[in-house]
CSV table of C-alpha atoms in Angstrom, one decimal:
chain,number,residue,atom,x,y,z
A,1,MET,CA,-0.1,0.0,0.0
A,2,SER,CA,1.1,3.5,-0.5
A,3,PRO,CA,1.8,5.6,2.5
A,4,PRO,CA,-1.0,8.0,3.7
A,5,GLY,CA,-1.4,11.0,1.8
A,6,LEU,CA,1.0,10.3,-0.9
A,7,LYS,CA,-1.3,11.1,-3.7
A,8,ARG,CA,-2.3,14.3,-2.0
A,9,ARG,CA,1.3,15.5,-1.4
A,10,LEU,CA,2.2,14.6,-5.0
A,11,LEU,CA,-0.6,16.8,-6.3
A,12,ALA,CA,0.1,19.7,-3.9
A,13,GLY,CA,3.7,19.4,-4.8
A,14,PHE,CA,3.0,19.6,-8.6
A,15,GLY,CA,0.8,22.6,-8.0
A,16,ALA,CA,3.2,24.4,-5.8
A,17,ASN,CA,6.2,23.9,-8.3
A,18,THR,CA,3.6,25.0,-11.1
A,19,PHE,CA,3.0,28.3,-9.1
A,20,SER,CA,6.5,28.9,-8.7
A,21,ARG,CA,7.6,28.4,-12.1
A,22,LEU,CA,4.8,30.6,-13.3
A,23,SER,CA,5.7,33.3,-10.8
A,24,THR,CA,9.3,33.3,-12.1
A,25,THR,CA,8.2,33.3,-15.6
A,26,LEU,CA,5.9,36.2,-15.1
A,27,THR,CA,8.6,38.3,-13.1
A,28,GLN,CA,11.0,37.8,-16.0
A,29,ILE,CA,8.4,38.9,-18.6
A,30,PHE,CA,6.9,41.9,-16.7
A,31,SER,CA,10.0,43.3,-15.2
A,32,VAL,CA,11.8,44.3,-18.6
A,33,PRO,CA,9.1,46.7,-19.7
A,34,VAL,CA,8.7,48.2,-16.2
A,35,PHE,CA,12.5,49.0,-15.7
A,36,LEU,CA,12.9,50.2,-19.3
A,37,SER,CA,10.0,52.6,-19.2
A,38,HIS,CA,11.1,54.2,-16.0
A,39,TRP,CA,14.9,53.9,-15.9
A,40,GLY,CA,15.7,53.7,-19.5
A,41,VAL,CA,18.2,51.3,-21.3
A,42,HIS,CA,21.3,52.8,-19.9
A,43,VAL,CA,20.4,52.6,-16.2
A,44,TYR,CA,18.8,49.2,-16.5
A,45,GLY,CA,21.8,47.7,-18.3
A,46,GLU,CA,24.1,49.0,-15.4
A,47,TRP,CA,21.5,47.5,-12.9
A,48,ILE,CA,21.7,44.1,-14.7
A,49,LEU,CA,25.7,44.2,-14.6
A,50,LEU,CA,25.5,45.0,-10.8
A,51,ASN,CA,23.1,42.1,-10.5
A,52,THR,CA,25.5,39.7,-11.9
A,53,ILE,CA,28.1,40.0,-9.4
A,54,PRO,CA,26.1,38.9,-6.3
A,55,SER,CA,24.6,36.1,-8.3
A,56,TYR,CA,27.9,34.1,-8.3
A,57,LEU,CA,27.7,34.3,-4.4
A,58,GLY,CA,25.1,31.5,-4.6
A,59,LEU,CA,27.7,29.0,-5.7
A,60,SER,CA,29.2,29.3,-2.2
A,61,ASP,CA,26.2,27.2,-1.0
A,62,VAL,CA,28.0,24.4,-2.9
A,63,GLY,CA,25.1,21.7,-2.5
A,64,PHE,CA,24.7,21.3,1.1
A,65,GLY,CA,21.1,22.5,1.3
A,66,SER,CA,20.0,19.9,-1.3
A,67,VAL,CA,22.1,17.1,0.3
A,68,ALA,CA,20.8,17.9,3.7
A,69,GLY,CA,17.4,17.9,2.6
A,70,ASN,CA,17.7,14.3,1.1
A,71,GLU,CA,19.5,13.1,4.3
A,72,MET,CA,17.0,14.6,6.7
A,73,THR,CA,14.0,13.3,4.7
A,74,MET,CA,15.3,9.7,4.7
A,75,LEU,CA,16.0,10.0,8.4
A,76,VAL,CA,12.5,11.4,9.2
A,77,ALA,CA,11.0,8.5,7.2
A,78,ALA,CA,12.9,6.1,9.3
A,79,GLN,CA,11.6,7.9,12.6
A,80,ASP,CA,15.0,9.1,13.6
A,81,LEU,CA,14.3,13.0,14.4
A,82,THR,CA,17.2,13.1,16.6
A,83,GLU,CA,19.8,12.3,13.9
A,84,ALA,CA,17.8,14.7,11.3
A,85,LEU,CA,18.2,17.5,13.8
A,86,VAL,CA,22.0,16.7,13.9
A,87,VAL,CA,22.2,17.1,10.1
A,88,PHE,CA,20.0,20.3,10.2
A,89,GLN,CA,22.2,22.0,13.0
A,90,SER,CA,25.4,20.6,11.3
A,91,VAL,CA,24.6,22.1,7.8
A,92,TRP,CA,23.1,25.5,9.5
A,93,VAL,CA,26.4,26.0,11.4
A,94,LEU,CA,28.4,25.4,8.1
A,95,THR,CA,26.0,27.5,6.0
A,96,THR,CA,26.2,30.3,8.5
A,97,VAL,CA,30.1,30.3,8.7
A,98,ILE,CA,30.2,30.3,4.7
A,99,THR,CA,27.7,33.1,4.5
A,100,SER,CA,29.6,35.2,7.1
A,101,VAL,CA,32.9,34.8,5.5
A,102,VAL,CA,31.6,35.4,2.0
A,103,GLY,CA,29.8,38.3,3.3
A,104,VAL,CA,32.9,39.9,4.9
A,105,LEU,CA,34.9,39.1,1.7
A,106,LEU,CA,32.2,40.9,-0.4
A,107,ILE,CA,32.3,44.0,1.8
A,108,VAL,CA,36.1,44.2,1.4
A,109,ALA,CA,35.9,43.4,-2.3
A,110,ALA,CA,33.2,45.9,-3.0
A,111,TRP,CA,35.0,48.8,-1.0
A,112,LEU,CA,38.3,48.2,-2.4
A,113,LEU,CA,37.8,47.3,-6.1
A,114,PRO,CA,37.0,50.0,-8.6
A,115,LEU,CA,33.7,48.3,-9.7
A,116,GLY,CA,32.4,51.4,-11.4
A,117,THR,CA,35.6,51.6,-13.7
A,118,TRP,CA,35.6,48.0,-14.3
A,119,LEU,CA,32.0,47.8,-15.2
A,120,ASN,CA,32.1,51.0,-17.3
A,121,MET,CA,29.6,52.8,-15.1
A,122,HIS,CA,28.2,56.1,-16.2
A,123,TYR,CA,24.7,56.5,-14.8
A,124,ILE,CA,25.1,54.9,-11.5
A,125,SER,CA,27.7,56.4,-9.1
A,126,ALA,CA,30.7,54.3,-7.8
A,127,THR,CA,29.4,54.6,-4.3
A,128,ASP,CA,25.8,53.6,-5.2
A,129,ALA,CA,27.3,50.8,-7.1
A,130,ARG,CA,29.3,49.4,-4.3
A,131,LEU,CA,26.2,49.7,-2.0
A,132,ILE,CA,23.8,47.9,-4.5
A,133,VAL,CA,26.3,45.0,-4.9
A,134,LEU,CA,26.5,44.6,-1.0
A,135,LEU,CA,22.6,44.8,-0.7
A,136,LEU,CA,22.0,42.4,-3.5
A,137,GLY,CA,24.7,40.1,-2.2
A,138,LEU,CA,23.0,40.2,1.1
A,139,ALA,CA,19.8,39.0,-0.5
A,140,VAL,CA,21.6,36.1,-2.0
A,141,LEU,CA,23.2,35.0,1.3
A,142,LEU,CA,19.9,35.1,2.8
A,143,GLY,CA,18.6,33.0,0.2
A,144,MET,CA,21.1,30.3,1.3
A,145,GLN,CA,19.4,30.2,4.6
A,146,GLU,CA,16.1,29.7,3.0
A,147,THR,CA,17.5,26.6,1.2
A,148,LEU,CA,18.1,24.9,4.5
A,149,PHE,CA,14.4,26.0,5.7
A,150,GLN,CA,13.0,24.2,2.6
A,151,ALA,CA,15.0,21.1,3.4
A,152,ALA,CA,13.3,21.3,6.9
A,153,PHE,CA,9.8,21.6,5.3
A,154,ARG,CA,10.5,18.7,2.9
A,155,CYS,CA,11.8,16.2,5.3
A,156,VAL,CA,8.4,16.1,7.1
A,157,GLY,CA,6.3,16.0,3.9
A,158,LYS,CA,5.4,19.6,3.9
A,159,TYR,CA,7.4,20.3,0.8
A,160,PRO,CA,4.5,22.1,-1.0
A,161,LEU,CA,4.0,24.4,1.8
A,162,GLY,CA,7.6,25.4,1.9
A,163,THR,CA,7.7,25.9,-1.8
A,164,MET,CA,4.7,27.9,-1.8
A,165,ALA,CA,5.9,30.2,1.1
A,166,LYS,CA,9.2,30.7,-0.6
A,167,SER,CA,7.4,31.4,-4.0
A,168,LEU,CA,5.2,34.1,-2.1
A,169,VAL,CA,8.5,35.7,-0.7
A,170,VAL,CA,9.9,35.9,-4.2
A,171,LEU,CA,6.8,37.4,-5.6
A,172,ALA,CA,6.5,39.9,-2.9
A,173,ALA,CA,10.2,41.0,-3.4
A,174,PHE,CA,9.5,41.3,-7.1
A,175,LEU,CA,6.2,43.2,-6.7
A,176,SER,CA,7.8,45.7,-4.1
A,177,THR,CA,10.7,46.4,-6.6
A,178,MET,CA,8.3,47.0,-9.3
A,179,ILE,CA,6.3,49.4,-7.1
A,180,GLY,CA,9.6,51.2,-6.2
A,181,VAL,CA,10.7,51.6,-9.8
A,182,GLY,CA,7.1,52.8,-10.6
A,183,LEU,CA,7.3,55.4,-8.0
A,184,GLY,CA,10.5,56.8,-9.4
A,185,LEU,CA,13.0,55.5,-7.0
A,186,SER,CA,16.7,55.2,-7.9
A,187,PRO,CA,18.6,51.8,-8.1
A,188,LEU,CA,20.0,52.3,-4.6
A,189,PRO,CA,16.7,52.6,-2.8
A,190,VAL,CA,15.2,49.8,-5.0
A,191,ALA,CA,18.0,47.5,-3.8
A,192,ALA,CA,17.4,48.3,-0.3
A,193,LEU,CA,13.7,47.8,-0.7
A,194,TYR,CA,14.4,44.4,-2.3
A,195,VAL,CA,16.6,43.3,0.6
A,196,SER,CA,14.4,44.5,3.3
A,197,VAL,CA,11.3,42.4,1.7
A,198,ASN,CA,13.7,39.4,1.4
A,199,ALA,CA,14.9,40.0,5.2
A,200,VAL,CA,11.1,39.9,6.2
A,201,GLY,CA,10.5,36.8,4.1
A,202,VAL,CA,13.3,34.9,5.7
A,203,LEU,CA,11.9,35.9,9.1
A,204,ALA,CA,8.5,34.9,8.1
A,205,LEU,CA,9.6,31.4,6.8
A,206,TRP,CA,11.5,30.8,10.1
A,207,THR,CA,8.4,31.5,12.0
A,208,LEU,CA,6.4,29.3,9.8
A,209,LEU,CA,9.0,26.6,10.2
A,210,ARG,CA,9.0,26.8,13.8
A,211,ARG,CA,5.2,26.2,13.8
A,212,GLU,CA,5.0,23.4,11.4
A,213,VAL,CA,8.1,21.6,12.4
A,214,PRO,CA,8.6,22.3,16.2
A,215,TRP,CA,11.5,20.0,16.8
A,216,ILE,CA,13.6,21.9,14.4
A,217,ARG,CA,15.7,24.1,16.6
A,218,PHE,CA,18.6,26.6,15.5
A,219,GLY,CA,22.0,26.3,17.4
A,220,ILE,CA,25.2,24.4,17.8
A,221,HIS,CA,24.6,21.9,20.5
A,222,HIS,CA,23.7,18.9,17.9
A,223,ALA,CA,26.2,20.0,15.2
A,224,ARG,CA,28.7,17.4,14.4
A,225,TRP,CA,31.9,17.8,12.2
A,226,SER,CA,31.6,14.2,11.2
A,227,VAL,CA,28.3,14.9,9.7
A,228,ILE,CA,29.7,17.8,7.6
A,229,ARG,CA,32.5,15.8,6.6
A,230,ARG,CA,30.3,12.9,5.5
A,231,LEU,CA,28.0,15.2,3.3
A,232,THR,CA,30.9,17.0,1.8
A,233,GLY,CA,31.4,14.6,-1.3
A,234,PRO,CA,27.8,14.3,-2.2
A,235,ALA,CA,27.4,18.2,-1.8
A,236,LEU,CA,30.4,19.0,-4.0
A,237,SER,CA,29.0,16.4,-6.6
A,238,PHE,CA,25.8,18.5,-6.9
A,239,MET,CA,28.1,21.3,-8.3
A,240,SER,CA,28.6,19.2,-11.4
A,241,PHE,CA,25.1,19.4,-12.2
A,242,PRO,CA,24.8,23.3,-12.9
A,243,LEU,CA,28.2,22.9,-14.8
A,244,VAL,CA,26.9,20.2,-17.0
A,245,ASN,CA,23.6,22.5,-17.7
A,246,ALA,CA,25.9,25.5,-18.4
A,247,MET,CA,28.0,23.2,-20.8
A,248,ASN,CA,25.0,21.9,-22.6
A,249,LEU,CA,23.3,25.3,-23.1
A,250,GLN,CA,26.1,27.7,-23.2
A,251,GLY,CA,29.2,25.6,-24.1
A,252,ILE,CA,27.6,24.3,-27.3
A,253,LEU,CA,26.8,27.7,-28.6
A,254,VAL,CA,30.6,28.6,-28.1
A,255,VAL,CA,31.6,25.8,-30.1
A,256,ILE,CA,29.0,26.6,-32.7
A,257,GLY,CA,29.9,30.2,-32.6
A,258,TYR,CA,33.7,29.4,-33.2
A,259,VAL,CA,33.2,27.0,-36.1
A,260,MET,CA,30.3,28.6,-38.0
A,261,GLY,CA,29.6,32.1,-36.7
A,262,PRO,CA,26.9,34.2,-35.1
A,263,ILE,CA,24.2,33.3,-37.5
A,264,ALA,CA,24.5,29.7,-37.0
A,265,VAL,CA,24.3,30.3,-33.2
A,266,VAL,CA,21.1,32.1,-33.6
A,267,THR,CA,19.6,29.3,-35.9
A,268,PHE,CA,20.6,26.6,-33.4
A,269,ASN,CA,19.4,28.4,-30.3
A,270,THR,CA,16.1,29.1,-32.0
A,271,ALA,CA,15.6,25.3,-32.8
A,272,ARG,CA,16.8,24.3,-29.4
A,273,THR,CA,14.2,26.7,-27.7
A,274,ILE,CA,11.5,25.3,-29.6
A,275,SER,CA,12.4,21.6,-29.3
A,276,ARG,CA,12.6,22.2,-25.4
A,277,SER,CA,8.9,22.9,-24.9
A,278,ALA,CA,8.6,19.8,-22.7
A,279,ALA,CA,11.4,20.6,-20.4
A,280,GLN,CA,9.4,22.8,-17.9
A,281,GLY,CA,6.9,20.1,-17.6
A,282,MET,CA,9.6,17.5,-16.7
A,283,ASN,CA,11.1,19.7,-14.2
A,284,LEU,CA,7.7,20.0,-12.5
A,285,ILE,CA,7.4,16.2,-12.3
A,286,ASN,CA,11.0,15.9,-11.0
A,287,ASN,CA,10.7,18.6,-8.3
A,288,SER,CA,7.2,16.9,-7.1
A,289,ILE,CA,8.6,13.4,-6.7
A,290,TRP,CA,12.0,14.2,-5.3
A,291,PRO,CA,10.9,14.4,-1.7
A,292,GLU,CA,8.7,11.3,-1.9
A,293,MET,CA,11.6,9.4,-3.4
A,294,SER,CA,13.9,10.3,-0.5
A,295,ALA,CA,11.2,9.3,2.0
A,296,ALA,CA,10.5,6.0,0.3
A,297,PHE,CA,14.2,5.2,0.5
A,298,GLY,CA,14.3,6.3,4.1
A,299,ARG,CA,11.3,3.9,4.9
A,300,GLY,CA,12.9,0.9,2.8
A,301,ALA,CA,9.8,1.1,0.8
A,302,MET,CA,11.3,0.0,-2.5
A,303,GLY,CA,8.0,-0.8,-4.1
A,304,THR,CA,6.9,2.7,-3.6
A,305,ALA,CA,10.1,4.1,-5.0
A,306,ARG,CA,9.9,1.7,-8.0
A,307,MET,CA,6.4,2.8,-8.6
A,308,LEU,CA,7.3,6.4,-8.5
A,309,HIS,CA,10.1,6.2,-10.7
A,310,ARG,CA,8.1,4.2,-13.3
A,311,ARG,CA,5.2,6.5,-13.4
A,312,ALA,CA,7.2,9.5,-13.5
A,313,CYS,CA,9.3,8.3,-16.4
A,314,GLN,CA,6.2,7.3,-18.3
A,315,ILE,CA,4.4,10.7,-17.5
A,316,SER,CA,7.4,12.4,-18.8
A,317,LEU,CA,7.9,10.3,-21.7
A,318,LEU,CA,4.3,10.5,-22.7
A,319,LEU,CA,4.4,14.4,-22.2
A,320,CYS,CA,7.6,14.7,-24.3
A,321,LEU,CA,6.3,12.4,-27.1
A,322,GLY,CA,2.9,14.5,-27.3
A,323,ILE,CA,4.8,17.9,-27.3
A,324,THR,CA,7.3,16.6,-29.9
A,325,PHE,CA,4.3,15.3,-32.2
A,326,VAL,CA,2.9,18.9,-32.1
A,327,VAL,CA,6.1,20.6,-32.7
A,328,ALA,CA,7.1,18.3,-35.5
A,329,LEU,CA,4.0,19.3,-37.2
A,330,LEU,CA,3.8,23.1,-36.4
A,331,GLY,CA,7.5,23.5,-35.6
A,332,ASP,CA,8.6,25.0,-39.1
A,333,TRP,CA,5.5,27.6,-38.8
A,334,ILE,CA,6.3,28.4,-35.2
A,335,TRP,CA,9.9,29.0,-36.1
A,336,LYS,CA,8.9,31.5,-39.0
A,337,VAL,CA,6.3,33.3,-36.9
A,338,TRP,CA,8.4,33.7,-33.7
A,339,THR,CA,11.5,35.0,-35.6
A,340,VAL,CA,9.4,37.2,-38.0
A,341,GLY,CA,11.0,35.2,-40.9
A,342,LYS,CA,14.5,36.8,-40.0
A,343,VAL,CA,16.2,33.2,-39.1
A,344,PRO,CA,16.5,30.7,-41.7
A,345,THR,CA,14.4,27.3,-40.8
A,346,ASP,CA,15.9,23.9,-40.8
A,347,PRO,CA,13.4,21.1,-40.4
A,348,VAL,CA,15.8,18.3,-40.2
A,349,LEU,CA,17.8,20.1,-37.4
A,350,LEU,CA,14.6,20.6,-35.4
A,351,ASN,CA,13.6,17.1,-35.8
A,352,ILE,CA,17.0,15.8,-34.6
A,353,MET,CA,16.7,18.2,-31.5
A,354,LEU,CA,13.3,16.8,-30.9
A,355,LEU,CA,14.7,13.3,-30.9
A,356,GLN,CA,17.2,14.5,-28.5
A,357,MET,CA,14.5,15.8,-26.1
A,358,VAL,CA,12.7,12.3,-26.2
A,359,ILE,CA,15.9,10.7,-25.3
A,360,SER,CA,16.6,13.1,-22.5
A,361,ALA,CA,13.2,12.3,-20.9
A,362,PHE,CA,14.6,9.0,-19.8
A,363,TRP,CA,17.6,10.1,-18.1
A,364,PHE,CA,16.3,13.5,-16.9
A,365,THR,CA,13.5,11.9,-14.7
A,366,SER,CA,15.4,8.9,-13.8
A,367,SER,CA,18.2,11.0,-12.5
A,368,VAL,CA,16.0,12.0,-9.4
A,369,VAL,CA,16.6,8.5,-7.9
A,370,PRO,CA,20.5,8.9,-7.2
A,371,MET,CA,19.9,12.7,-6.5
A,372,ALA,CA,17.2,12.2,-4.0
A,373,THR,CA,19.3,9.5,-2.1
A,374,ASN,CA,22.7,11.4,-2.1
A,375,GLN,CA,24.1,8.7,-4.3
A,376,HIS,CA,24.8,10.6,-7.4
A,377,GLN,CA,28.5,11.0,-7.4
A,378,ARG,CA,29.2,8.6,-10.1
A,379,MET,CA,26.4,9.8,-12.0
A,380,ALA,CA,27.6,13.4,-12.0
A,381,ARG,CA,30.9,12.3,-13.3
A,382,ALA,CA,29.6,10.4,-16.1
A,383,MET,CA,27.3,13.2,-17.1
A,384,LEU,CA,30.2,15.6,-17.1
A,385,ALA,CA,32.2,13.2,-19.3
A,386,ALA,CA,29.3,12.7,-21.8
A,387,THR,CA,28.9,16.4,-22.0
A,388,CYS,CA,32.6,17.1,-22.7
A,389,LEU,CA,32.6,14.2,-25.3
A,390,ALA,CA,29.6,15.5,-26.9
A,391,LEU,CA,31.0,19.1,-27.3
A,392,VAL,CA,34.2,17.5,-28.8
A,393,LEU,CA,32.0,15.3,-31.1
A,394,ALA,CA,29.9,18.4,-32.2
A,395,TRP,CA,33.2,20.2,-33.3
A,396,VAL,CA,34.2,17.3,-35.2
A,397,LEU,CA,30.7,16.6,-37.0
A,398,MET,CA,30.3,20.4,-37.8
A,399,HIS,CA,33.2,20.1,-40.1
A,400,VAL,CA,31.9,17.3,-42.1
A,401,SER,CA,30.5,18.2,-45.4
A,402,GLY,CA,26.7,18.3,-45.5
A,403,LEU,CA,26.2,18.2,-41.6
A,404,GLY,CA,26.9,21.7,-40.2
A,405,LEU,CA,24.6,22.6,-37.6
A,406,ARG,CA,22.9,19.1,-37.9
A,407,GLY,CA,26.2,17.7,-36.8
A,408,ALA,CA,26.2,19.6,-33.4
A,409,ALA,CA,22.6,18.3,-32.8
A,410,ILE,CA,23.5,14.8,-33.5
A,411,ALA,CA,26.4,15.1,-31.1
A,412,LEU,CA,24.2,16.2,-28.3
A,413,ALA,CA,21.7,13.5,-29.0
A,414,ALA,CA,24.6,11.0,-28.9
A,415,GLY,CA,25.8,12.4,-25.6
A,416,ASP,CA,22.1,12.3,-24.1
A,417,LEU,CA,22.0,8.6,-25.5
A,418,PHE,CA,25.1,7.6,-23.4
A,419,THR,CA,23.8,9.6,-20.5
A,420,ALA,CA,20.3,8.0,-20.7
A,421,SER,CA,21.9,4.4,-20.6
A,422,TYR,CA,24.1,5.1,-17.8
A,423,VAL,CA,21.7,7.0,-15.7
A,424,LEU,CA,18.9,4.6,-16.3
A,425,ARG,CA,21.1,1.6,-15.4
A,426,GLU,CA,22.2,3.4,-12.1
A,427,SER,CA,18.8,4.1,-11.1
A,428,LEU,CA,17.4,0.8,-11.8
A,429,GLN,CA,20.2,-0.7,-9.6
A,430,LEU,CA,19.4,1.5,-6.8
A,431,LEU,CA,15.7,0.4,-7.1
A,432,ASP,CA,16.4,-3.2,-7.4
A,433,ASP,CA,14.4,-2.9,-10.6
A,434,THR,CA,15.1,-4.7,-13.8
A,435,PRO,CA,15.2,-3.1,-17.4
A,436,ARG,CA,12.8,-5.7,-18.7
A,437,ASP,CA,10.2,-4.8,-15.9
A,438,PHE,CA,10.9,-1.1,-16.3
A,439,MET,CA,10.4,-1.0,-20.1
A,440,ARG,CA,7.2,-3.1,-19.8
A,441,SER,CA,5.8,-0.5,-17.3
A,442,MET,CA,6.4,2.2,-19.9
A,443,LEU,CA,4.0,0.4,-22.1
A,444,ASP,CA,1.3,-0.1,-19.4
A,445,LEU,CA,-1.1,2.6,-19.7
A,446,SER,CA,-3.7,1.1,-17.4
A,447,LEU,CA,-2.9,2.9,-14.4
A,448,LEU,CA,-3.0,6.6,-15.9
A,449,PRO,CA,-6.6,6.8,-16.1
A,450,ARG,CA,-6.9,6.2,-12.4
A,451,VAL,CA,-4.9,9.3,-11.4
A,452,TRP,CA,-8.1,11.3,-11.3
A,453,ARG,CA,-10.2,8.6,-9.5
A,454,ARG,CA,-10.8,8.8,-5.9
A,455,SER,CA,-11.7,5.3,-5.5
A,456,LYS,CA,-8.0,4.1,-6.0
A,457,VAL,CA,-4.7,5.9,-5.5
A,458,PRO,CA,-2.8,5.5,-8.7
A,459,VAL,CA,0.7,5.7,-7.0
A,460,GLY,CA,0.2,2.7,-4.9
A,461,ASN,CA,2.8,0.1,-4.4
A,462,GLN,CA,2.1,-1.8,-7.5
A,463,GLU,CA,4.5,-3.8,-9.5
């Protein structure tokens, strides 16, 4: 049988992730015209430049928040609240030390380095630029604390609540910023307003966490250096994933630009954007099943874990196939309309990239299993190696007569094929599943219609 409330939590998690994704998308869409209409392109451009510096501070979190969330979820599922508190306080102490050190270094760097000169600032004064970087950096460092709060919500099955609360804080910070810009405030007061709302948000999240998870306590009494040392390996491995993503998204564009020039970059990037229509949906599925996968492993409920993996992969694959079919029919038309006919279309290139998307549907969703159980180190190395080899292969194939950009797409598809075979094999081993049973489950559509029936829980422990 499935654990009580599993279906409700999955649906709530999916809804919370959808709200979070929509909020982020809307802020990105509506912020540009507001900034441009009130500040103009020059001030807004300098604001973007100043924003890029604090954004790199988020890398100092490494991956301890994600690893702590996995570990705490498995421990709580095993009814070991004491050890879960040890993990929380250990990672909280480490996070606090890191943010304090980074904060001091940021203050020193911002005051000693000629940021205004380096960034070629003309409309924002050097003093204001320093203060804006400091304020925005503080907001990023506060976000590192929020990551650990999310881990605490996740470990007790309240991931949807934590995600929704965090999304509301992000939305409130955005709205306050837009109001400040609309009222005619200059960049420095807007930065101060943004940080103030985030600080209030952190306090609100902490208050909510203390109410919903009363056994979580801040302090150093339960912190253990041995726990930090044990989690360091998995945390550092998490850094590979944003690197792989950056190499996939940006690295290939650098290779294409070097070999074929900027027009080819625009053509390839347009085709990739259209072909990746299903990526957001797969992200929502992954984020929704992640905490439940950790909990299932913590309870030793391998039947539930196998079922979650199979159903998630099946839904991702069906979603990807459905969108691929639509894009295959309308992609050429979408391409022409979207680019106002100024970017040359290549239906073959688009079809190859659609095939790559279908292949990635397997490994992308399946990767949740090792990542949710802190057993992702080997997978991270394999993915990094596959991405590097795909970039080299792309460079070679683009020099082949008659291939050009299609060679780059073939290389990425080959890299995803290798990644899919490795990740799927790794996940099936962790789940004690077999390739034959897994593939048979992909063809079994009998459970899907039951998702919306109340009489049966469709995510039960079924083989």
